[in-house]
Amino acid sequence: MLAAVMWAGVAYASNPPDTRSVTVPVPQDTGSVAPFVLVHAIPALVIRVSGTRDHLNSFDPADLVVSVNYKAITHVGIQPLAVSVINNDRDVALDTPPTSIVAEVDRLDSLSVPVVIDFSQQPPPQGYVVVSKEATPNTVTVIGPQHQLPSIEAKVTVNLGTQKTNFQADEKVGLFDANSGQRVGNFGITVAGHLQATVLVTVEIAASLTSRASAVLPKVAGSVGSAHFLEAESVSPATVVLNGPQDLLNTLDSIPTETISLNGITGTLSFTVNLVPPAGVTATPGRVTVTITVGSIPQPSSSPTSAPTPSPAPTPSPT
């Protein structure tokens, strides 16, 4: 008996009983939760495991199987859900494992969201300017909690810090909360009906902006009525200041207006119309007044022409 007690003391001294905390992920795939969705991901469970030091050192947390009763969800909101933990390692014991978790649940829904292109640095290098930017497609479908979808923004971020030529690449779409600006998770993205999260980003880059004066050219269409003609047209102001990339401005001898229809115009009329500069160019001012005068063609008289009066016959002289 004394030997047995001494052996037990030595054994426990070299391999004493102990406890340890391990973290185990909670299964939360969308298929198990549908037609609902978790508003926030459920954090991993912290479980206390007891056993001898040697058994704890060799313990694999993968031997713990966690299951959640998602079938009990019948409404949206914050609610407790039953959870069970099965231990497949007979050499250790679980110390009061959790029996429930708290989850926030919402309906699963989808929403079409426009794609916003952001730049990670001040774009592009000094001396260059972004003329246009476009994402193809320009919208994505976001799938997630119904009540959070209206505040979701879809963004792609590109770096043009050293870009001096046009940029084109497939870029990953990120989802952000419009109110906090923080990236959000637990959402799915489909692009053109396919489960993916990339769009084609095209950015047109040109030389730095400059300005120049340019004449305004009224653009007219249609025709005046019969017996009328376009007598005169004038623009006020006759010239405007264009702002844009140097290479674009060098090709502009004039700037057109919106189309003005001549149909039905008689006399003198004035129109206030917008200017139509090419993409990447702006005009100051952006609106001008075009005055058009339509004259009438004189018509010949419709009265009959009187016949000439015949000369009187000569009177015979007496012999």
mmCIF file of C-alpha atoms in Angstrom:
data_model
loop_
_atom_site.group_PDB
_atom_site.id
_atom_site.type_symbol
_atom_site.label_atom_id
_atom_site.label_comp_id
_atom_site.label_asym_id
_atom_site.label_seq_id
_atom_site.Cartn_x
_atom_site.Cartn_y
_atom_site.Cartn_z
ATOM 1 C CA MET A 1 0.000 0.000 0.000
ATOM 2 C CA LEU A 2 2.820 2.354 0.844
ATOM 3 C CA ALA A 3 4.497 1.544 -2.466
ATOM 4 C CA ALA A 4 1.264 2.169 -4.339
ATOM 5 C CA VAL A 5 0.796 5.532 -2.659
ATOM 6 C CA MET A 6 4.377 6.509 -3.403
ATOM 7 C CA TRP A 7 4.020 5.418 -7.058
ATOM 8 C CA ALA A 8 0.831 7.449 -7.438
ATOM 9 C CA GLY A 9 2.508 10.488 -5.933
ATOM 10 C CA VAL A 10 5.462 10.198 -8.309
ATOM 11 C CA ALA A 11 3.133 9.642 -11.310
ATOM 12 C CA TYR A 12 0.956 12.670 -10.529
ATOM 13 C CA ALA A 13 4.021 14.764 -9.826
ATOM 14 C CA SER A 14 5.395 14.072 -13.315
ATOM 15 C CA ASN A 15 1.998 14.099 -15.101
ATOM 16 C CA PRO A 16 -0.426 16.122 -12.925
ATOM 17 C CA PRO A 17 -4.074 16.794 -13.839
ATOM 18 C CA ASP A 18 -4.674 20.144 -15.554
ATOM 19 C CA THR A 19 -7.227 22.195 -17.515
ATOM 20 C CA ARG A 20 -6.826 24.161 -20.692
ATOM 21 C CA SER A 21 -8.957 26.503 -22.811
ATOM 22 C CA VAL A 22 -9.318 25.810 -26.519
ATOM 23 C CA THR A 23 -11.231 27.685 -29.233
ATOM 24 C CA VAL A 24 -13.514 25.831 -31.600
ATOM 25 C CA PRO A 25 -15.146 27.439 -34.654
ATOM 26 C CA VAL A 26 -18.926 27.467 -34.899
ATOM 27 C CA PRO A 27 -20.368 26.121 -38.187
ATOM 28 C CA GLN A 28 -22.415 28.856 -39.875
ATOM 29 C CA ASP A 29 -22.613 28.153 -43.579
ATOM 30 C CA THR A 30 -25.378 30.005 -45.406
ATOM 31 C CA GLY A 31 -27.078 26.785 -46.463
ATOM 32 C CA SER A 32 -27.730 25.812 -42.850
ATOM 33 C CA VAL A 33 -29.151 29.232 -41.959
ATOM 34 C CA ALA A 34 -31.216 29.866 -45.134
ATOM 35 C CA PRO A 35 -33.703 31.397 -45.759
ATOM 36 C CA PHE A 36 -32.279 33.537 -42.963
ATOM 37 C CA VAL A 37 -28.778 34.919 -42.665
ATOM 38 C CA LEU A 38 -26.538 35.840 -39.744
ATOM 39 C CA VAL A 39 -26.064 39.596 -39.434
ATOM 40 C CA HIS A 40 -22.722 39.059 -37.697
ATOM 41 C CA ALA A 41 -20.469 36.031 -37.749
ATOM 42 C CA ILE A 42 -20.682 33.951 -34.571
ATOM 43 C CA PRO A 43 -17.321 33.976 -32.787
ATOM 44 C CA ALA A 44 -15.503 30.753 -31.970
ATOM 45 C CA LEU A 45 -16.457 29.007 -28.711
ATOM 46 C CA VAL A 46 -13.994 28.964 -25.819
ATOM 47 C CA ILE A 47 -14.175 25.531 -24.154
ATOM 48 C CA ARG A 48 -12.365 24.325 -21.025
ATOM 49 C CA VAL A 49 -10.844 20.845 -21.351
ATOM 50 C CA SER A 50 -9.497 18.862 -18.365
ATOM 51 C CA GLY A 51 -7.139 15.874 -18.208
ATOM 52 C CA THR A 52 -3.561 14.985 -17.453
ATOM 53 C CA ARG A 53 -0.817 17.184 -18.768
ATOM 54 C CA ASP A 54 0.292 14.578 -21.295
ATOM 55 C CA HIS A 55 -3.241 14.041 -22.569
ATOM 56 C CA LEU A 56 -3.828 17.786 -22.869
ATOM 57 C CA ASN A 57 -0.553 18.220 -24.735
ATOM 58 C CA SER A 58 -1.632 15.639 -27.285
ATOM 59 C CA PHE A 59 -5.241 16.854 -27.476
ATOM 60 C CA ASP A 60 -6.465 17.999 -30.894
ATOM 61 C CA PRO A 61 -9.277 20.619 -30.799
ATOM 62 C CA ALA A 62 -10.560 19.109 -34.062
ATOM 63 C CA ASP A 63 -11.886 16.232 -31.902
ATOM 64 C CA LEU A 64 -14.549 18.630 -30.642
ATOM 65 C CA VAL A 65 -17.557 18.809 -32.956
ATOM 66 C CA VAL A 66 -19.873 21.819 -32.560
ATOM 67 C CA SER A 67 -23.420 21.858 -33.921
ATOM 68 C CA VAL A 68 -26.045 24.625 -33.770
ATOM 69 C CA ASN A 69 -29.798 24.148 -34.042
ATOM 70 C CA TYR A 70 -30.409 26.641 -36.856
ATOM 71 C CA LYS A 71 -33.722 24.958 -37.657
ATOM 72 C CA ALA A 72 -35.168 26.647 -34.583
ATOM 73 C CA ILE A 73 -34.957 30.072 -36.287
ATOM 74 C CA THR A 74 -38.448 31.317 -37.156
ATOM 75 C CA HIS A 75 -38.055 35.117 -37.024
ATOM 76 C CA VAL A 76 -35.506 37.892 -37.404
ATOM 77 C CA GLY A 77 -33.706 39.590 -34.542
ATOM 78 C CA ILE A 78 -31.367 38.674 -31.693
ATOM 79 C CA GLN A 79 -32.134 35.248 -30.244
ATOM 80 C CA PRO A 80 -30.516 32.306 -28.388
ATOM 81 C CA LEU A 81 -29.796 29.106 -30.278
ATOM 82 C CA ALA A 82 -29.079 25.702 -28.761
ATOM 83 C CA VAL A 83 -25.537 24.441 -29.306
ATOM 84 C CA SER A 84 -23.974 21.061 -28.551
ATOM 85 C CA VAL A 85 -20.324 20.020 -28.298
ATOM 86 C CA ILE A 86 -19.338 16.382 -28.877
ATOM 87 C CA ASN A 87 -15.969 15.244 -27.516
ATOM 88 C CA ASN A 88 -14.318 12.465 -29.546
ATOM 89 C CA ASP A 89 -11.226 12.218 -27.307
ATOM 90 C CA ARG A 90 -11.863 9.839 -24.379
ATOM 91 C CA ASP A 91 -8.677 10.923 -22.566
ATOM 92 C CA VAL A 92 -9.967 14.410 -21.799
ATOM 93 C CA ALA A 93 -13.203 15.766 -20.365
ATOM 94 C CA LEU A 94 -15.151 18.938 -21.091
ATOM 95 C CA ASP A 95 -15.540 21.362 -18.236
ATOM 96 C CA THR A 96 -19.116 22.801 -18.418
ATOM 97 C CA PRO A 97 -19.292 23.285 -22.192
ATOM 98 C CA PRO A 98 -21.697 25.961 -23.495
ATOM 99 C CA THR A 99 -25.222 24.872 -24.325
ATOM 100 C CA SER A 100 -26.425 27.972 -26.190
ATOM 101 C CA ILE A 101 -25.184 30.910 -28.213
ATOM 102 C CA VAL A 102 -26.714 34.271 -29.125
ATOM 103 C CA ALA A 103 -27.127 35.169 -32.794
ATOM 104 C CA GLU A 104 -28.574 38.146 -34.676
ATOM 105 C CA VAL A 105 -30.647 36.898 -37.605
ATOM 106 C CA ASP A 106 -32.137 38.649 -40.629
ATOM 107 C CA ARG A 107 -33.846 37.670 -43.861
ATOM 108 C CA LEU A 108 -31.585 36.834 -46.791
ATOM 109 C CA ASP A 109 -32.080 39.313 -49.658
ATOM 110 C CA SER A 110 -30.220 40.812 -52.626
ATOM 111 C CA LEU A 111 -29.726 44.309 -54.037
ATOM 112 C CA SER A 112 -28.086 45.764 -57.152
ATOM 113 C CA VAL A 113 -25.336 48.178 -56.057
ATOM 114 C CA PRO A 114 -23.301 50.541 -58.301
ATOM 115 C CA VAL A 115 -19.540 50.046 -58.357
ATOM 116 C CA VAL A 116 -17.491 53.044 -57.166
ATOM 117 C CA ILE A 117 -13.880 53.412 -58.336
ATOM 118 C CA ASP A 118 -11.515 54.791 -55.679
ATOM 119 C CA PHE A 119 -7.816 55.609 -55.921
ATOM 120 C CA SER A 120 -5.373 54.586 -53.203
ATOM 121 C CA GLN A 121 -3.137 57.606 -53.948
ATOM 122 C CA GLN A 122 -3.625 61.051 -55.443
ATOM 123 C CA PRO A 123 -4.049 60.053 -59.097
ATOM 124 C CA PRO A 124 -2.153 60.075 -61.349
ATOM 125 C CA PRO A 125 1.472 61.431 -61.187
ATOM 126 C CA GLN A 126 2.026 65.170 -61.421
ATOM 127 C CA GLY A 127 1.462 66.377 -64.955
ATOM 128 C CA TYR A 128 -1.268 63.834 -65.736
ATOM 129 C CA VAL A 129 -4.989 63.720 -65.134
ATOM 130 C CA VAL A 130 -7.788 61.153 -65.130
ATOM 131 C CA VAL A 131 -10.052 61.805 -68.113
ATOM 132 C CA SER A 132 -12.592 59.061 -67.422
ATOM 133 C CA LYS A 133 -13.074 55.952 -65.315
ATOM 134 C CA GLU A 134 -15.437 53.038 -65.800
ATOM 135 C CA ALA A 135 -16.210 49.653 -64.264
ATOM 136 C CA THR A 136 -17.570 46.861 -66.475
ATOM 137 C CA PRO A 137 -20.135 45.873 -65.414
ATOM 138 C CA ASN A 138 -20.876 49.009 -63.416
ATOM 139 C CA THR A 139 -23.173 47.247 -60.911
ATOM 140 C CA VAL A 140 -22.941 44.097 -58.798
ATOM 141 C CA THR A 141 -25.586 42.149 -56.921
ATOM 142 C CA VAL A 142 -24.952 41.998 -53.174
ATOM 143 C CA ILE A 143 -26.533 39.159 -51.178
ATOM 144 C CA GLY A 144 -26.869 39.464 -47.425
ATOM 145 C CA PRO A 145 -28.954 40.679 -44.461
ATOM 146 C CA GLN A 146 -32.022 42.504 -45.742
ATOM 147 C CA HIS A 147 -31.868 45.460 -43.353
ATOM 148 C CA GLN A 148 -28.172 46.151 -44.010
ATOM 149 C CA LEU A 149 -28.278 46.103 -47.805
ATOM 150 C CA PRO A 150 -29.385 49.767 -48.304
ATOM 151 C CA SER A 151 -26.220 51.021 -46.564
ATOM 152 C CA ILE A 152 -23.783 48.820 -48.494
ATOM 153 C CA GLU A 153 -21.314 50.368 -50.971
ATOM 154 C CA ALA A 154 -19.355 48.378 -53.561
ATOM 155 C CA LYS A 155 -15.880 49.759 -54.251
ATOM 156 C CA VAL A 156 -12.775 48.890 -56.213
ATOM 157 C CA THR A 157 -9.487 50.568 -55.343
ATOM 158 C CA VAL A 158 -6.712 51.079 -57.889
ATOM 159 C CA ASN A 159 -3.262 52.610 -57.485
ATOM 160 C CA LEU A 160 -2.383 55.198 -60.143
ATOM 161 C CA GLY A 161 0.574 56.659 -58.260
ATOM 162 C CA THR A 162 2.996 55.881 -61.118
ATOM 163 C CA GLN A 163 0.483 55.444 -63.959
ATOM 164 C CA LYS A 164 1.114 57.680 -66.993
ATOM 165 C CA THR A 165 -0.843 55.651 -69.546
ATOM 166 C CA ASN A 166 -4.372 54.257 -69.652
ATOM 167 C CA PHE A 167 -5.116 51.656 -66.978
ATOM 168 C CA GLN A 168 -7.166 48.483 -67.452
ATOM 169 C CA ALA A 169 -7.328 45.454 -65.151
ATOM 170 C CA ASP A 170 -9.679 43.089 -63.342
ATOM 171 C CA GLU A 171 -10.063 44.379 -59.804
ATOM 172 C CA LYS A 172 -11.694 42.829 -56.737
ATOM 173 C CA VAL A 173 -14.846 44.464 -55.401
ATOM 174 C CA GLY A 174 -14.957 45.255 -51.689
ATOM 175 C CA LEU A 175 -18.100 45.902 -49.659
ATOM 176 C CA PHE A 176 -18.250 48.765 -47.153
ATOM 177 C CA ASP A 177 -20.764 50.291 -44.772
ATOM 178 C CA ALA A 178 -21.637 53.743 -46.133
ATOM 179 C CA ASN A 179 -22.217 55.108 -42.623
ATOM 180 C CA SER A 180 -19.009 53.966 -40.924
ATOM 181 C CA GLY A 181 -16.780 53.428 -43.949
ATOM 182 C CA GLN A 182 -15.744 50.053 -42.529
ATOM 183 C CA ARG A 183 -15.384 46.947 -44.653
ATOM 184 C CA VAL A 184 -18.201 44.451 -44.014
ATOM 185 C CA GLY A 185 -18.290 40.689 -44.269
ATOM 186 C CA ASN A 186 -20.900 37.966 -44.385
ATOM 187 C CA PHE A 187 -22.122 39.188 -47.784
ATOM 188 C CA GLY A 188 -22.022 37.506 -51.164
ATOM 189 C CA ILE A 189 -21.415 39.158 -54.547
ATOM 190 C CA THR A 190 -22.585 38.128 -57.995
ATOM 191 C CA VAL A 191 -21.453 39.858 -61.180
ATOM 192 C CA ALA A 192 -23.640 39.530 -64.272
ATOM 193 C CA GLY A 193 -25.300 36.479 -62.725
ATOM 194 C CA HIS A 194 -22.024 34.726 -61.849
ATOM 195 C CA LEU A 195 -20.689 34.207 -58.344
ATOM 196 C CA GLN A 196 -17.555 36.343 -58.454
ATOM 197 C CA ALA A 197 -16.211 39.573 -57.000
ATOM 198 C CA THR A 198 -14.176 41.180 -59.800
ATOM 199 C CA VAL A 199 -14.991 43.782 -62.452
ATOM 200 C CA LEU A 200 -12.988 45.217 -65.332
ATOM 201 C CA VAL A 201 -11.738 48.703 -64.421
ATOM 202 C CA THR A 202 -10.754 51.098 -67.225
ATOM 203 C CA VAL A 203 -9.182 54.480 -66.441
ATOM 204 C CA GLU A 204 -8.261 56.904 -69.229
ATOM 205 C CA ILE A 205 -5.264 59.088 -68.388
ATOM 206 C CA ALA A 206 -4.107 62.161 -70.309
ATOM 207 C CA ALA A 207 -1.655 65.008 -69.957
ATOM 208 C CA SER A 208 -2.298 67.665 -67.339
ATOM 209 C CA LEU A 209 -5.149 70.151 -67.673
ATOM 210 C CA THR A 210 -4.798 73.506 -69.388
ATOM 211 C CA SER A 211 -7.156 76.116 -70.821
ATOM 212 C CA ARG A 212 -7.713 78.031 -74.050
ATOM 213 C CA ALA A 213 -10.322 80.216 -75.729
ATOM 214 C CA SER A 214 -12.505 78.642 -78.393
ATOM 215 C CA ALA A 215 -15.198 79.878 -80.756
ATOM 216 C CA VAL A 216 -18.759 78.640 -80.306
ATOM 217 C CA LEU A 217 -20.354 76.958 -83.317
ATOM 218 C CA PRO A 218 -24.170 76.739 -83.239
ATOM 219 C CA LYS A 219 -25.423 73.340 -84.329
ATOM 220 C CA VAL A 220 -28.705 73.431 -86.255
ATOM 221 C CA ALA A 221 -30.820 70.722 -87.834
ATOM 222 C CA GLY A 222 -33.957 70.595 -89.943
ATOM 223 C CA SER A 223 -35.009 73.193 -92.484
ATOM 224 C CA VAL A 224 -36.997 76.392 -92.576
ATOM 225 C CA GLY A 225 -40.348 76.458 -94.307
ATOM 226 C CA SER A 226 -40.926 77.065 -97.982
ATOM 227 C CA ALA A 227 -40.477 80.647 -99.118
ATOM 228 C CA HIS A 228 -38.119 81.228 -96.147
ATOM 229 C CA PHE A 229 -34.354 81.210 -95.701
ATOM 230 C CA LEU A 230 -31.861 81.247 -92.851
ATOM 231 C CA GLU A 231 -30.913 84.882 -92.870
ATOM 232 C CA ALA A 232 -28.537 85.142 -89.882
ATOM 233 C CA GLU A 233 -27.370 83.477 -86.702
ATOM 234 C CA SER A 234 -25.333 84.863 -83.826
ATOM 235 C CA VAL A 235 -23.972 83.593 -80.512
ATOM 236 C CA SER A 236 -23.517 85.387 -77.209
ATOM 237 C CA PRO A 237 -20.842 85.007 -75.990
ATOM 238 C CA ALA A 238 -19.076 84.174 -79.249
ATOM 239 C CA THR A 239 -16.118 82.527 -77.455
ATOM 240 C CA VAL A 240 -15.754 80.487 -74.257
ATOM 241 C CA VAL A 241 -12.840 79.164 -72.213
ATOM 242 C CA LEU A 242 -12.164 75.441 -72.496
ATOM 243 C CA ASN A 243 -10.415 73.498 -69.734
ATOM 244 C CA GLY A 244 -8.973 70.026 -70.259
ATOM 245 C CA PRO A 245 -5.948 67.971 -71.309
ATOM 246 C CA GLN A 246 -3.586 69.760 -73.666
ATOM 247 C CA ASP A 247 -3.729 67.065 -76.334
ATOM 248 C CA LEU A 248 -7.537 67.285 -76.477
ATOM 249 C CA LEU A 249 -7.672 71.088 -76.567
ATOM 250 C CA ASN A 250 -5.179 71.198 -79.432
ATOM 251 C CA THR A 251 -7.716 69.428 -81.663
ATOM 252 C CA LEU A 252 -10.623 71.761 -80.881
ATOM 253 C CA ASP A 253 -11.034 74.682 -83.294
ATOM 254 C CA SER A 254 -14.576 75.287 -82.056
ATOM 255 C CA ILE A 255 -17.073 73.953 -79.563
ATOM 256 C CA PRO A 256 -20.602 72.959 -80.685
ATOM 257 C CA THR A 257 -23.883 73.706 -78.982
ATOM 258 C CA GLU A 258 -26.807 71.401 -78.461
ATOM 259 C CA THR A 259 -28.795 70.847 -81.640
ATOM 260 C CA ILE A 260 -31.333 73.587 -82.446
ATOM 261 C CA SER A 261 -34.212 72.632 -84.725
ATOM 262 C CA LEU A 262 -34.994 75.086 -87.531
ATOM 263 C CA ASN A 263 -38.379 73.536 -88.205
ATOM 264 C CA GLY A 264 -41.179 76.097 -87.943
ATOM 265 C CA ILE A 265 -38.949 79.103 -87.151
ATOM 266 C CA THR A 266 -39.950 82.445 -88.655
ATOM 267 C CA GLY A 267 -38.663 85.871 -87.794
ATOM 268 C CA THR A 268 -36.055 86.213 -85.051
ATOM 269 C CA LEU A 269 -35.852 83.803 -82.092
ATOM 270 C CA SER A 270 -33.287 83.325 -79.299
ATOM 271 C CA PHE A 271 -32.391 79.997 -77.669
ATOM 272 C CA THR A 272 -30.352 79.362 -74.504
ATOM 273 C CA VAL A 273 -28.546 76.070 -75.040
ATOM 274 C CA ASN A 274 -25.783 74.019 -73.444
ATOM 275 C CA LEU A 275 -22.372 73.577 -74.997
ATOM 276 C CA VAL A 276 -21.307 70.013 -75.843
ATOM 277 C CA PRO A 277 -17.566 69.617 -75.166
ATOM 278 C CA PRO A 278 -15.913 66.206 -75.601
ATOM 279 C CA ALA A 279 -15.345 63.916 -72.607
ATOM 280 C CA GLY A 280 -12.690 65.307 -70.287
ATOM 281 C CA VAL A 281 -13.202 68.931 -71.381
ATOM 282 C CA THR A 282 -15.310 71.572 -69.653
ATOM 283 C CA ALA A 283 -16.436 74.960 -70.958
ATOM 284 C CA THR A 284 -16.875 78.255 -69.097
ATOM 285 C CA PRO A 285 -19.594 79.404 -69.413
ATOM 286 C CA GLY A 286 -21.389 76.175 -70.157
ATOM 287 C CA ARG A 287 -24.473 77.819 -71.762
ATOM 288 C CA VAL A 288 -24.781 80.392 -74.544
ATOM 289 C CA THR A 289 -27.577 82.290 -76.279
ATOM 290 C CA VAL A 290 -28.057 81.618 -79.988
ATOM 291 C CA THR A 291 -30.164 84.101 -82.006
ATOM 292 C CA ILE A 292 -31.542 82.885 -85.330
ATOM 293 C CA THR A 293 -33.230 85.052 -87.956
ATOM 294 C CA VAL A 294 -35.319 83.454 -90.697
ATOM 295 C CA GLY A 295 -36.325 85.720 -93.590
ATOM 296 C CA SER A 296 -39.082 85.455 -96.192
ATOM 297 C CA ILE A 297 -38.474 85.213 -99.927
ATOM 298 C CA PRO A 298 -40.528 87.871 -101.838
ATOM 299 C CA GLN A 299 -43.154 86.331 -104.108
ATOM 300 C CA PRO A 300 -44.111 87.745 -107.614
ATOM 301 C CA SER A 301 -47.459 89.563 -107.917
ATOM 302 C CA SER A 302 -50.382 87.339 -108.880
ATOM 303 C CA SER A 303 -52.452 90.123 -110.788
ATOM 304 C CA PRO A 304 -52.714 89.664 -114.641
ATOM 305 C CA THR A 305 -50.530 91.910 -116.818
ATOM 306 C CA SER A 306 -52.555 94.558 -118.769
ATOM 307 C CA ALA A 307 -52.291 94.491 -122.560
ATOM 308 C CA PRO A 308 -50.442 97.426 -124.180
ATOM 309 C CA THR A 309 -52.627 100.211 -125.627
ATOM 310 C CA PRO A 310 -52.516 100.107 -129.460
ATOM 311 C CA SER A 311 -51.296 103.199 -131.240
ATOM 312 C CA PRO A 312 -53.978 105.203 -133.120
ATOM 313 C CA ALA A 313 -54.206 104.641 -136.868
ATOM 314 C CA PRO A 314 -52.706 107.456 -138.937
ATOM 315 C CA THR A 315 -55.219 109.963 -140.383
ATOM 316 C CA PRO A 316 -54.973 110.341 -144.174
ATOM 317 C CA SER A 317 -53.952 113.852 -145.258
ATOM 318 C CA PRO A 318 -55.989 115.682 -147.920
ATOM 319 C CA THR A 319 -54.551 115.784 -151.390
#
